[in-house]
Amino acid sequence: MLIIRSGKYKNKRLKEVDPLITRPSKDIVKLGLFNIIGTRIINSSFLDLYGGSGQIGLEALSKGAKKVVINDSSLKAYKVILENRDITLKSKINDNLDDFNKLTITNLTDIDFINKFKETLFDIIFLDPPYLYNDEMNILSLLLSNHLVNENSLIFIEKDSELNSSLNENYNIKKYKYGRSLLFLLTLKSEERRK
């Protein structure tokens, strides 16, 4: 069961996507992610590029992000994200129009998304790609060259395996372990920031 754990929408129960399409981040990883981010979530711009059910982006919105973009290339996942947006933001009393305006949901491939949102800077990016996905080198390069990240951006990658060691050349990397899940925090090294 997926639940928003904190913030203004705490305890909202969300729908899950078919596990054959996507795997949701475990609660322990989600809690770890937002503990690491801390107060930087407030008034931040947040991207979840592989949104799944949308739970990470909706948690970010609940905790005070000023702009949240959730993307998934699967049409089924996209439809679940829209449902979870409505579950989260709509109530019998009123619709929270301000938070509706803070949230963008898209149904694009990762590369199409990056090309469409070129020059859109994000403070925090969360990448939890599909099983057996090993193209993070290319995606990180595209995020940088298309100016979706800068020297202050936090990039998180959730995986079940280690990152490509060559990423150490351009990024400071911290690794957090939650059971079998690994969460990596990447920030640009100073020489990359000047490019």
Tab-separated table of C-alpha atoms in Angstrom:
chain	number	residue	atom	x	y	z
A	1	MET	CA	0.000	0.000	0.000
A	2	LEU	CA	1.318	3.428	-0.966
A	3	ILE	CA	0.777	6.276	1.482
A	4	ILE	CA	1.966	9.863	1.611
A	5	ARG	CA	3.922	9.853	4.856
A	6	SER	CA	4.366	13.513	5.719
A	7	GLY	CA	3.381	17.082	4.996
A	8	LYS	CA	-0.011	18.598	4.242
A	9	TYR	CA	-1.320	15.475	2.475
A	10	LYS	CA	-0.094	13.012	5.102
A	11	ASN	CA	-1.929	9.654	5.184
A	12	LYS	CA	-3.426	9.950	1.684
A	13	ARG	CA	-3.586	6.426	0.246
A	14	LEU	CA	-2.448	6.092	-3.354
A	15	LYS	CA	-3.121	3.585	-6.113
A	16	GLU	CA	-0.307	1.322	-7.265
A	17	VAL	CA	0.830	0.594	-10.804
A	18	ASP	CA	0.913	-3.001	-12.045
A	19	PRO	CA	4.238	-4.389	-10.701
A	20	LEU	CA	5.000	-5.789	-14.152
A	21	ILE	CA	5.204	-2.177	-15.383
A	22	THR	CA	6.986	-0.464	-12.517
A	23	ARG	CA	8.224	-1.054	-8.993
A	24	PRO	CA	7.392	1.454	-6.275
A	25	SER	CA	10.144	2.823	-4.068
A	26	LYS	CA	10.005	1.167	-0.664
A	27	ASP	CA	8.874	3.315	2.253
A	28	ILE	CA	12.308	3.051	3.867
A	29	VAL	CA	13.936	4.460	0.716
A	30	LYS	CA	11.344	7.243	0.441
A	31	LEU	CA	11.851	8.192	4.093
A	32	GLY	CA	15.614	8.103	3.616
A	33	LEU	CA	15.398	10.252	0.489
A	34	PHE	CA	13.390	12.995	2.173
A	35	ASN	CA	15.501	12.852	5.334
A	36	ILE	CA	18.594	13.503	3.197
A	37	ILE	CA	16.865	16.359	1.340
A	38	GLY	CA	15.607	17.849	4.602
A	39	THR	CA	14.417	21.447	4.450
A	40	ARG	CA	15.807	21.911	0.936
A	41	ILE	CA	12.497	20.491	-0.317
A	42	ILE	CA	10.718	23.707	0.719
A	43	ASN	CA	10.191	25.976	-2.309
A	44	SER	CA	12.314	23.671	-4.487
A	45	SER	CA	11.690	22.530	-8.042
A	46	PHE	CA	11.499	18.723	-8.047
A	47	LEU	CA	11.606	16.245	-10.943
A	48	ASP	CA	10.740	12.544	-10.802
A	49	LEU	CA	11.719	11.345	-14.281
A	50	TYR	CA	10.447	7.761	-13.882
A	51	GLY	CA	7.358	8.483	-11.814
A	52	GLY	CA	5.649	5.086	-11.535
A	53	SER	CA	2.687	5.763	-9.246
A	54	GLY	CA	3.754	9.362	-8.635
A	55	GLN	CA	4.235	8.797	-4.910
A	56	ILE	CA	7.683	10.445	-4.682
A	57	GLY	CA	6.639	13.602	-6.502
A	58	LEU	CA	3.389	13.850	-4.539
A	59	GLU	CA	5.334	13.452	-1.296
A	60	ALA	CA	7.607	16.302	-2.447
A	61	LEU	CA	4.548	18.467	-3.116
A	62	SER	CA	3.096	17.530	0.272
A	63	LYS	CA	6.333	18.594	1.966
A	64	GLY	CA	6.423	22.053	0.371
A	65	ALA	CA	8.073	21.925	-3.066
A	66	LYS	CA	7.022	24.912	-5.188
A	67	LYS	CA	7.143	23.030	-8.498
A	68	VAL	CA	6.884	19.267	-9.061
A	69	VAL	CA	7.138	17.486	-12.398
A	70	ILE	CA	6.344	13.768	-12.577
A	71	ASN	CA	7.028	11.890	-15.805
A	72	ASP	CA	6.578	8.295	-16.878
A	73	SER	CA	6.857	6.773	-20.348
A	74	SER	CA	4.209	4.128	-19.596
A	75	LEU	CA	0.669	5.228	-20.463
A	76	LYS	CA	-0.712	2.972	-17.715
A	77	ALA	CA	1.597	4.531	-15.129
A	78	TYR	CA	0.727	8.020	-16.394
A	79	LYS	CA	-2.982	7.327	-15.873
A	80	VAL	CA	-2.324	6.085	-12.314
A	81	ILE	CA	-0.299	9.244	-11.583
A	82	LEU	CA	-3.260	11.355	-12.714
A	83	GLU	CA	-5.573	9.333	-10.459
A	84	ASN	CA	-3.174	9.728	-7.529
A	85	ARG	CA	-2.965	13.470	-8.165
A	86	ASP	CA	-6.743	13.633	-7.881
A	87	ILE	CA	-6.801	11.447	-4.773
A	88	THR	CA	-4.179	13.682	-3.164
A	89	LEU	CA	-5.373	17.134	-4.156
A	90	LYS	CA	-9.142	16.822	-4.361
A	91	SER	CA	-11.413	16.780	-1.358
A	92	LYS	CA	-15.135	17.111	-0.770
A	93	ILE	CA	-14.603	20.599	0.649
A	94	ASN	CA	-12.541	22.151	-2.147
A	95	ASP	CA	-9.859	21.559	-4.725
A	96	ASN	CA	-6.412	22.863	-3.872
A	97	LEU	CA	-5.929	24.874	-7.074
A	98	ASP	CA	-2.609	26.308	-5.953
A	99	ASP	CA	-1.070	22.840	-5.667
A	100	PHE	CA	-2.684	21.766	-8.954
A	101	ASN	CA	-0.766	24.618	-10.573
A	102	LYS	CA	2.490	23.518	-8.928
A	103	LEU	CA	2.213	20.018	-10.416
A	104	THR	CA	2.974	18.919	-13.988
A	105	ILE	CA	2.494	15.311	-15.127
A	106	THR	CA	3.892	14.099	-18.452
A	107	ASN	CA	3.917	10.889	-20.490
A	108	LEU	CA	7.243	10.984	-22.366
A	109	THR	CA	10.366	8.879	-22.744
A	110	ASP	CA	13.239	10.119	-20.602
A	111	ILE	CA	15.091	11.540	-23.617
A	112	ASP	CA	11.966	13.196	-25.061
A	113	PHE	CA	11.279	14.739	-21.658
A	114	ILE	CA	14.790	16.179	-21.396
A	115	ASN	CA	14.536	17.634	-24.908
A	116	LYS	CA	11.113	19.154	-24.223
A	117	PHE	CA	12.108	20.670	-20.870
A	118	LYS	CA	15.480	21.985	-22.040
A	119	GLU	CA	16.652	24.974	-19.959
A	120	THR	CA	14.211	24.062	-17.144
A	121	LEU	CA	16.353	23.984	-14.033
A	122	PHE	CA	15.495	21.561	-11.220
A	123	ASP	CA	16.836	21.800	-7.671
A	124	ILE	CA	16.209	18.103	-6.978
A	125	ILE	CA	15.959	15.227	-9.442
A	126	PHE	CA	14.943	11.698	-8.519
A	127	LEU	CA	15.764	8.859	-10.919
A	128	ASP	CA	14.327	5.416	-10.207
A	129	PRO	CA	14.561	3.834	-13.664
A	130	PRO	CA	13.020	0.509	-14.730
A	131	TYR	CA	14.552	-2.878	-13.959
A	132	LEU	CA	17.841	-3.665	-15.709
A	133	TYR	CA	18.186	-0.058	-16.874
A	134	ASN	CA	21.831	0.932	-17.174
A	135	ASP	CA	21.773	4.149	-19.183
A	136	GLU	CA	22.219	6.601	-16.321
A	137	MET	CA	25.512	7.851	-17.851
A	138	ASN	CA	23.687	9.075	-20.944
A	139	ILE	CA	20.734	10.503	-19.005
A	140	LEU	CA	22.982	12.400	-16.583
A	141	SER	CA	24.964	13.789	-19.510
A	142	LEU	CA	21.762	14.943	-21.215
A	143	LEU	CA	20.414	16.521	-18.020
A	144	LEU	CA	23.621	18.530	-17.755
A	145	SER	CA	24.021	19.513	-21.415
A	146	ASN	CA	20.357	20.555	-21.642
A	147	HIS	CA	20.648	22.675	-18.472
A	148	LEU	CA	18.155	20.816	-16.291
A	149	VAL	CA	20.787	20.684	-13.519
A	150	ASN	CA	23.416	23.071	-12.203
A	151	GLU	CA	26.026	23.195	-9.450
A	152	ASN	CA	23.416	23.332	-6.710
A	153	SER	CA	21.183	20.504	-7.968
A	154	LEU	CA	20.803	17.296	-5.999
A	155	ILE	CA	20.438	14.199	-8.177
A	156	PHE	CA	19.244	10.977	-6.569
A	157	ILE	CA	19.414	7.588	-8.274
A	158	GLU	CA	17.723	4.512	-6.818
A	159	LYS	CA	19.064	1.175	-8.063
A	160	ASP	CA	19.598	-2.418	-7.012
A	161	SER	CA	23.194	-2.329	-8.266
A	162	GLU	CA	26.244	-0.075	-8.190
A	163	LEU	CA	26.629	2.956	-10.440
A	164	ASN	CA	29.133	3.068	-13.261
A	165	SER	CA	32.427	3.952	-11.563
A	166	SER	CA	33.315	6.487	-14.269
A	167	LEU	CA	30.634	8.801	-12.837
A	168	ASN	CA	33.143	9.579	-10.068
A	169	GLU	CA	35.068	11.729	-12.564
A	170	ASN	CA	32.316	14.361	-12.777
A	171	TYR	CA	30.220	13.846	-9.641
A	172	ASN	CA	30.593	13.707	-5.904
A	173	ILE	CA	28.700	10.552	-4.964
A	174	LYS	CA	27.291	9.424	-1.629
A	175	LYS	CA	25.750	5.979	-1.290
A	176	TYR	CA	22.975	4.985	1.114
A	177	LYS	CA	21.856	1.372	1.564
A	178	TYR	CA	18.302	0.391	2.486
A	179	GLY	CA	18.091	-3.395	2.473
A	180	ARG	CA	18.743	-4.438	-1.145
A	181	SER	CA	18.000	-0.958	-2.463
A	182	LEU	CA	20.772	1.548	-3.033
A	183	LEU	CA	20.210	5.290	-3.112
A	184	PHE	CA	22.931	7.473	-4.591
A	185	LEU	CA	23.225	11.230	-4.154
A	186	LEU	CA	25.163	12.964	-6.922
A	187	THR	CA	26.345	16.565	-7.053
A	188	LEU	CA	28.561	18.111	-9.724
A	189	LYS	CA	32.258	18.447	-8.942
A	190	SER	CA	33.606	21.987	-9.050
A	191	GLU	CA	35.353	21.664	-12.438
A	192	GLU	CA	32.123	20.411	-14.024
A	193	ARG	CA	30.225	23.352	-12.568
A	194	ARG	CA	32.259	25.783	-14.652
A	195	LYS	CA	31.495	24.089	-18.010
